[in-house]
Amino acid sequence: MPGRDAPGSGAGTAGRTAGPVLEARDAVKVFPGVTALDGVSFSLDQGEVHALVGENGAGKSTLIKVLTGVYRLDGGEVRYRGERAEFGSPLEAQRAGIATIYQEVNLVPQMSVARNLLLGREPRGRLGLIDFAAMRERATAVLREYGIDVDVRRPLGSLGLGVQQMVALARAIQADARVVIMDEPTSSLEPREVETLFAVIAGLKARGTAIVYVSHRLEELYRICDRVTVLRDGRAVHTGPLAGLDRLRLISLMLGRAVSEVRAEGLTKFAGHHDSAGEPVLRAEGLARRNLLRGVSLAVRPGEIVGLGGLLGSGRSETAKAIAGALPLDEGRVSVNGRAVPGGSVPAAIEAGVVLLPEDRKAEGIVPTLSVRDNIALAALPRLSRAGIVSEAEVDRVVAAFVDRLRIKAAGPHQPAGELSGGNQQKVLLARWLAMNPKVLLLDEPTRGIDVGAKAEVQALIDELAGDGLAVVLISSDLEELVEGSDRVVVLREGAVAGELHDDITEDGIMAVIAGGGHG
Ligand code: ADP
Ligand code: MG
């Protein structure tokens, strides 16, 4: 086991032995418009690795933040080692023995690896000055134990993210943590580093340290976790041992869907294309990107809506981005109507007729202060101009046509887009991309966060567009939408195609492919 000697009293006997080491009781956390935690109870035992899972927005990060003093609770309480805890800051929690390792490494990139590792605990010599030689020696020794061999004098920021994360972990453990919380720790790690991390976790556990492990990678959870708590919409909907918990059941808890006994029905392993009604307009072959995509292939015919299913982090958005030129590829090809599209370039993809409606319309889409008209015309301006001169009349005509066609509800084309409802903003974005006259439309969560009525309208619109011959790729976490809206569903798992459903597409069928290897 890497790290320093076990704490004096040893595992399981430090302080109180009975009861959980860290606990949330009926925790409530409200943000404007969202109840992120709606009475969550969670308890962590000494020496266990406890998985915290749930779909995007379920409340995992918020729970971690209330446990570690980042946020104050609006109701309920946090208990640590049997007593009510009110950490005023993450630093306080850390001093008390709760170390948190976030996906983003929060160390100091400009400082050396050694200094980052031993910050606040630097070995000092005469006159209280830092003994740099001793510091380097100690840091090197500590990291070696974790299988990391680096020049500890280098600035932390000059190293790979994986190594940085291991340094953060090593630091946390050095600091005598009783509880270690890891939020998606493996997302930036190389396979070899993941193995090292697991070895470290096993060692910590043996020593009695309690670990909270947030991850979307089911394989990992089943390998290293003892219990799991499932959050959904700000509630803890299940806590129990992982061993014996069927994967399909776990996924159904996360997604809030019943599992019937359908399992492998309606499910065929990905085996190329089924019928041959027309040649695919879009072909993506062997898309690969370090840590994100491992050889994804996809073909879509004109008029076809291909759904992309999978859990968060399975590679759905990355696949769409890669096809749209927004994610560089290590390997793989994209072609439209048999013509290769140069990778890694959004303009080249648009030129080839591929457009992507991104997931986050606020961050990547709508310019709230610009008018509806300008938001629609934004991307298409070069097309609507002749010799660099934009014909305002032509823009007006195109905008009016889309406002009408997509039934965009606005006071007029000059209303700022930010004043429209979510659903209408989404339509404006859709109009923007349709104005590019695409052949392939990639939609990433097109109805997330819009109200039910608008949702139905957007769905109907997608159908119409496909009816006009557009090839559509539809990403949705809403299984019902995927089932209802797709001609075929390709399911991704951990960056690769895990299976495909056609003809008989059901929620259970999709979940069965997501769950993959059957039982836990
Ligand atoms: P998870 O980590 O499971 O994806 P989060 O805890 O990040 O979920 O989010 C839970 C809910 O709370 C989401 O609806 C999210 O939008 C909302 N939320 C999280 N943090 C904030 C914040 N600082 N301000 C407003 N809303 C937030
Ligand atoms: Mg989170």
XYZ file of C-alpha atoms in Angstrom, residues 18-487:
470
model
C -20.129 2.590 15.274
C -22.154 4.232 12.543
C -21.262 5.927 9.319
C -18.223 8.171 9.080
C -19.964 10.712 6.847
C -23.651 11.225 6.399
C -26.246 13.495 4.852
C -29.682 13.438 6.444
C -32.616 14.759 4.459
C -30.316 17.177 2.705
C -32.071 19.926 0.799
C -30.334 22.319 -1.556
C -32.290 24.773 -3.649
C -30.960 26.882 -6.501
C -33.127 29.498 -8.172
C -35.658 27.456 -10.093
C -34.134 24.066 -9.255
C -34.246 21.854 -6.212
C -30.895 20.153 -6.696
C -31.260 18.030 -3.553
C -34.738 17.196 -2.438
C -34.256 15.479 0.921
C -31.303 13.223 0.205
C -30.011 10.812 2.811
C -26.652 9.267 2.163
C -24.333 7.411 4.448
C -20.764 6.356 4.072
C -19.142 3.640 6.166
C -15.543 3.347 7.119
C -13.589 1.169 4.710
C -16.173 1.075 1.978
C -16.050 2.291 -1.581
C -19.440 3.816 -2.192
C -20.523 4.547 -5.750
C -22.635 7.616 -6.360
C -24.423 7.429 -9.678
C -27.145 9.178 -11.600
C -27.741 10.853 -14.897
C -26.637 14.367 -15.691
C -28.226 16.849 -13.302
C -29.263 14.214 -10.779
C -27.490 16.064 -7.976
C -24.241 14.145 -7.505
C -21.913 17.125 -7.563
C -24.263 19.144 -5.379
C -24.346 16.362 -2.800
C -20.561 16.257 -2.766
C -20.453 20.007 -2.382
C -22.794 20.094 0.588
C -20.852 17.269 2.208
C -17.608 19.191 1.862
C -18.620 22.713 2.813
C -18.748 24.252 -0.659
C -22.477 24.880 -0.296
C -24.610 25.517 2.733
C -27.684 23.320 3.161
C -31.207 24.699 2.900
C -32.501 21.830 4.994
C -31.346 18.673 6.716
C -27.864 18.118 8.040
C -24.430 16.712 7.424
C -22.857 14.500 10.065
C -19.214 13.582 10.279
C -17.895 11.002 12.701
C -21.128 10.969 14.608
C -21.512 14.688 15.055
C -23.275 17.424 13.228
C -20.805 19.083 10.881
C -20.952 22.558 9.493
C -17.918 23.006 7.330
C -17.570 26.616 6.310
C -15.349 25.779 3.357
C -13.781 22.836 1.535
C -10.557 23.676 3.307
C -12.235 23.131 6.665
C -13.578 19.810 5.475
C -10.149 18.903 4.239
C -8.547 19.785 7.556
C -11.087 17.553 9.243
C -10.013 14.683 6.989
C -12.309 14.819 3.977
C -10.336 15.055 0.770
C -12.073 15.736 -2.500
C -10.574 15.106 -5.876
C -12.471 16.854 -8.598
C -12.354 16.167 -12.268
C -10.573 19.439 -12.671
C -7.347 19.352 -10.779
C -7.300 22.190 -8.302
C -3.643 22.474 -7.601
C -1.245 25.172 -8.726
C -0.068 24.471 -12.276
C 2.847 26.899 -12.195
C 4.411 25.296 -9.150
C 6.552 22.201 -9.235
C 5.105 18.737 -8.795
C 7.005 18.364 -5.526
C 5.691 21.605 -4.112
C 2.127 20.788 -5.101
C 2.379 17.409 -3.467
C 3.726 18.710 -0.199
C 2.153 22.163 -0.112
C 1.776 23.312 3.475
C 3.847 20.381 4.687
C 7.170 21.128 3.053
C 10.191 19.754 4.879
C 12.047 22.661 6.450
C 15.598 23.070 7.557
C 17.417 25.546 9.724
C 15.717 28.951 10.011
C 12.490 27.398 8.839
C 13.462 27.554 5.182
C 12.132 24.949 2.806
C 14.628 22.176 2.249
C 14.185 21.756 -1.484
C 16.450 18.740 -1.819
C 14.551 16.875 0.884
C 11.258 17.952 -0.625
C 12.213 16.600 -4.036
C 13.435 13.380 -2.555
C 10.304 12.816 -0.565
C 8.006 13.725 -3.449
C 9.842 11.415 -5.820
C 9.570 8.550 -3.346
C 5.865 9.119 -2.735
C 5.028 9.238 -6.434
C 7.084 6.148 -7.203
C 4.814 4.261 -4.867
C 1.950 5.261 -7.122
C 3.832 4.107 -10.168
C 4.486 7.654 -11.319
C 7.985 8.411 -12.432
C 8.367 12.090 -13.202
C 10.865 14.834 -12.634
C 9.235 16.434 -9.605
C 10.900 19.776 -10.356
C 8.746 20.260 -13.428
C 5.744 22.568 -13.195
C 2.654 20.468 -12.536
C 0.860 22.135 -15.439
C 3.407 20.775 -17.909
C 2.346 17.189 -17.207
C -0.562 15.196 -18.575
C -3.922 15.518 -16.863
C -3.754 11.926 -15.706
C -0.510 12.513 -13.887
C -1.836 15.747 -12.417
C -4.809 13.878 -11.066
C -2.602 11.226 -9.513
C -0.611 13.989 -7.851
C -3.859 15.440 -6.474
C -4.802 12.009 -5.196
C -1.402 11.357 -3.684
C -1.604 14.732 -1.985
C -5.027 14.003 -0.541
C -3.940 10.667 0.813
C -0.731 12.049 2.242
C -2.886 14.426 4.221
C -4.332 11.612 6.337
C -7.760 11.667 4.802
C -10.447 9.583 6.480
C -12.780 10.175 3.586
C -11.739 10.535 -0.034
C -14.313 11.755 -2.515
C -13.599 11.273 -6.200
C -15.767 12.930 -8.830
C -15.218 11.099 -12.133
C -11.585 10.391 -11.401
C -10.839 8.207 -14.398
C -12.204 10.369 -17.180
C -8.787 11.732 -18.077
C -6.672 8.738 -17.109
C -4.834 6.323 -19.354
C -5.715 2.638 -18.837
C -2.431 2.067 -17.018
C -3.153 4.982 -14.701
C -6.630 3.627 -14.031
C -5.086 0.388 -12.814
C -2.752 2.325 -10.557
C -5.679 4.309 -9.208
C -7.595 1.124 -8.454
C -4.610 -0.280 -6.613
C -4.430 2.907 -4.584
C -8.138 2.696 -3.804
C -7.787 -0.905 -2.674
C -4.979 0.121 -0.364
C -6.947 3.011 1.090
C -9.915 0.796 1.685
C -7.808 -1.798 3.463
C -6.658 0.970 5.761
C -10.211 1.924 6.644
C -10.521 5.028 4.534
C -14.029 5.587 3.190
C -14.314 6.442 -0.475
C -17.094 8.038 -2.476
C -16.691 7.229 -6.140
C -18.643 9.067 -8.826
C -18.449 7.551 -12.273
C -20.553 6.696 -15.260
C -18.413 3.724 -16.117
C -20.344 0.721 -14.920
C -17.449 -1.665 -15.452
C -15.412 0.325 -12.982
C -18.173 0.567 -10.419
C -18.682 -3.155 -10.380
C -14.974 -3.722 -10.070
C -14.193 -1.511 -7.144
C -17.330 -0.407 -5.307
C -19.081 -2.082 -2.415
C -22.324 -0.143 -2.289
C -24.115 2.202 -4.596
C -26.457 5.124 -4.075
C -28.519 6.161 -7.070
C -29.619 9.777 -7.341
C -32.383 10.843 -9.636
C -33.860 14.320 -9.884
C -32.399 15.335 -6.548
C -33.548 12.250 -4.657
C -31.747 9.157 -3.479
C -33.839 6.430 -5.073
C -31.756 3.439 -4.044
C -28.903 2.450 -1.759
C -27.537 -1.063 -1.518
C -24.723 -3.462 -2.277
C -23.493 -3.571 -5.849
C -22.776 -7.279 -5.816
C -25.938 -8.969 -6.964
C -27.446 -5.787 -8.347
C -28.256 -6.494 -11.953
C -26.819 -3.902 -14.317
C -30.073 -3.529 -16.100
C -31.740 -2.817 -12.787
C -29.091 -0.243 -11.922
C -29.591 1.531 -15.228
C -33.342 1.461 -14.850
C -32.939 3.092 -11.429
C -30.754 5.792 -12.901
C -33.098 6.488 -15.768
C -36.297 6.025 -13.795
C -37.662 3.359 -16.070
C -39.243 0.043 -15.238
C -37.477 -3.060 -16.421
C -39.647 -5.795 -17.767
C -38.210 -9.072 -18.801
C -37.536 -8.141 -22.384
C -33.747 -8.124 -22.209
C -32.233 -9.270 -25.459
C -35.416 -9.025 -27.458
C -35.366 -6.699 -30.427
C -31.657 -6.514 -30.102
C -29.115 -7.354 -32.735
C -25.416 -6.867 -32.424
C -24.146 -4.120 -34.650
C -23.723 -5.863 -37.978
C -23.727 -3.187 -40.593
C -26.839 -2.001 -42.306
C -30.112 -3.761 -42.594
C -32.148 -2.831 -45.616
C -30.846 -1.066 -48.667
C -33.327 1.691 -49.359
C -30.866 4.139 -50.813
C -27.207 4.678 -50.156
C -26.185 6.344 -46.920
C -25.627 10.049 -47.249
C -23.475 10.057 -44.133
C -20.834 7.490 -43.396
C -18.639 7.695 -40.340
C -16.088 4.939 -40.050
C -13.865 3.981 -37.170
C -13.982 7.314 -35.381
C -11.382 7.251 -32.649
C -10.247 9.833 -30.188
C -8.073 9.208 -27.185
C -10.148 8.373 -24.075
C -13.396 9.397 -25.792
C -14.104 7.336 -28.884
C -12.896 3.869 -29.725
C -13.812 3.164 -33.307
C -17.393 4.326 -33.813
C -19.005 3.631 -37.176
C -22.333 4.964 -38.285
C -24.218 5.282 -41.565
C -27.384 7.310 -42.156
C -29.568 7.337 -45.262
C -31.550 10.268 -46.560
C -34.803 10.502 -44.664
C -33.591 8.295 -41.881
C -33.517 9.253 -38.195
C -30.836 7.341 -36.359
C -31.005 7.645 -32.600
C -27.861 7.511 -30.510
C -28.438 5.939 -27.122
C -26.147 5.454 -24.160
C -25.374 6.874 -20.786
C -23.727 10.185 -20.216
C -20.067 9.836 -21.108
C -20.660 6.949 -23.514
C -19.455 9.025 -26.445
C -22.726 10.210 -28.005
C -21.939 13.928 -28.032
C -18.341 13.213 -28.980
C -19.508 11.166 -31.970
C -21.728 14.020 -33.131
C -18.951 16.543 -32.612
C -16.455 14.400 -34.474
C -18.818 14.097 -37.441
C -19.436 17.840 -37.386
C -15.729 18.619 -37.320
C -15.847 19.995 -33.787
C -13.683 17.271 -32.261
C -10.355 16.326 -33.800
C -9.914 12.640 -34.580
C -6.953 10.370 -34.068
C -8.404 7.932 -36.557
C -11.456 7.444 -38.693
C -13.202 8.922 -41.701
C -16.372 10.837 -42.377
C -17.885 11.043 -45.823
C -20.993 12.648 -47.264
C -22.403 11.147 -50.436
C -19.194 9.239 -50.892
C -16.968 12.293 -50.590
C -14.463 12.481 -47.765
C -14.970 15.365 -45.356
C -11.703 16.741 -43.959
C -11.727 16.026 -40.215
C -11.455 18.491 -37.379
C -12.921 21.444 -39.242
C -16.407 22.797 -38.641
C -16.410 24.940 -41.804
C -15.385 21.920 -43.882
C -18.206 19.870 -42.382
C -20.730 22.641 -43.011
C -19.437 22.963 -46.553
C -20.073 19.240 -46.972
C -23.614 19.659 -45.634
C -23.211 18.488 -42.040
C -24.510 20.650 -39.208
C -24.754 20.087 -35.465
C -27.276 21.513 -33.063
C -25.212 21.362 -29.880
C -26.390 20.231 -26.500
C -26.014 23.436 -24.604
C -27.912 26.077 -26.481
C -27.000 28.770 -24.006
C -23.273 28.204 -24.125
C -22.908 27.186 -27.734
C -25.846 28.664 -29.512
C -28.239 31.493 -28.945
C -26.916 35.021 -28.690
C -29.607 36.379 -26.360
C -29.112 40.056 -27.141
C -29.287 39.585 -30.896
C -32.633 39.573 -32.655
C -34.386 36.451 -33.792
C -33.552 37.466 -37.344
C -29.845 37.912 -36.724
C -29.634 34.716 -34.702
C -31.109 32.808 -37.607
C -29.005 34.534 -40.245
C -25.752 34.385 -38.287
C -24.251 31.289 -39.833
C -25.832 31.571 -43.256
C -24.765 35.154 -43.961
C -21.947 34.172 -46.292
C -24.461 32.143 -48.291
C -26.987 34.920 -48.408
C -24.489 37.398 -49.682
C -23.338 37.952 -53.209
C -19.780 39.125 -53.702
C -19.665 39.886 -50.011
C -22.743 42.077 -50.056
C -25.592 40.866 -47.937
C -28.995 41.423 -49.379
C -31.132 42.496 -46.430
C -34.243 41.637 -48.367
C -32.964 38.136 -48.994
C -32.172 37.684 -45.299
C -35.674 38.916 -44.391
C -37.201 36.474 -46.824
C -35.223 33.485 -45.518
C -35.891 34.415 -41.897
C -39.606 34.860 -42.504
C -39.751 31.490 -44.225
C -38.151 29.737 -41.277
C -40.175 31.568 -38.639
C -43.243 30.384 -40.489
C -42.076 26.869 -41.228
C -40.826 26.176 -37.700
C -43.747 28.027 -36.127
C -41.432 30.216 -34.066
C -43.426 32.282 -31.633
C -41.892 35.741 -31.379
C -43.266 39.273 -31.286
C -41.431 39.769 -34.566
C -38.097 39.095 -36.252
C -36.492 41.953 -34.323
C -37.291 40.691 -30.839
C -34.123 39.742 -28.919
C -33.834 35.939 -28.996
C -33.103 35.878 -25.267
C -36.705 36.902 -24.584
C -38.172 33.815 -26.236
C -39.159 30.652 -24.403
C -36.664 27.786 -24.354
C -38.575 25.900 -26.995
C -38.658 28.846 -29.360
C -34.976 29.527 -28.808
C -34.324 25.966 -29.787
C -36.328 26.464 -32.972
C -34.327 29.597 -33.771
C -31.150 27.552 -33.498
C -32.639 24.848 -35.643
C -33.554 27.495 -38.219
C -30.015 28.806 -38.157
C -28.652 25.434 -39.146
C -31.394 24.635 -41.602
C -30.633 27.917 -43.374
C -27.320 26.305 -44.277
C -29.275 23.854 -46.362
C -27.701 20.759 -44.797
C -27.880 17.153 -45.900
C -27.108 15.794 -42.475
C -28.537 17.205 -39.263
C -27.007 16.175 -35.937
C -29.201 16.981 -32.946
C -27.776 16.713 -29.439
C -30.556 16.668 -26.850
C -32.817 18.883 -28.971
C -35.667 18.890 -26.472
C -33.860 18.995 -23.156
C -35.086 21.741 -20.892
C -38.027 22.863 -23.009
C -41.633 22.521 -22.008
C -43.865 19.640 -23.032
C -45.759 21.480 -25.747
C -42.644 22.848 -27.395
C -41.055 19.441 -27.094
C -43.817 17.792 -29.102
C -43.516 20.511 -31.725
C -39.766 20.116 -32.088
C -40.207 16.359 -32.356
C -42.811 16.765 -35.078
C -40.490 19.136 -36.871
C -37.635 16.630 -36.828
C -39.970 14.084 -38.405
C -40.955 16.547 -41.098
C -37.353 17.364 -41.889
C -36.509 13.706 -42.273
C -39.605 13.381 -44.427
C -38.023 15.974 -46.698
C -34.990 13.745 -47.113
C -32.647 15.068 -44.470
C -30.462 12.462 -42.743
C -30.874 12.962 -39.000
C -28.830 11.785 -36.040
C -30.761 12.226 -32.814
C -29.088 12.137 -29.425
C -31.435 11.986 -26.497
C -31.272 10.850 -22.900
C -35.033 10.624 -22.989
C -35.596 6.982 -23.854
C -39.158 7.562 -24.885
C -38.062 10.206 -27.354
C -35.441 7.877 -28.740
C -37.898 5.016 -29.114
C -40.646 7.120 -30.644
C -38.458 9.307 -32.784
C -35.894 6.985 -34.346
C -35.927 4.567 -37.235
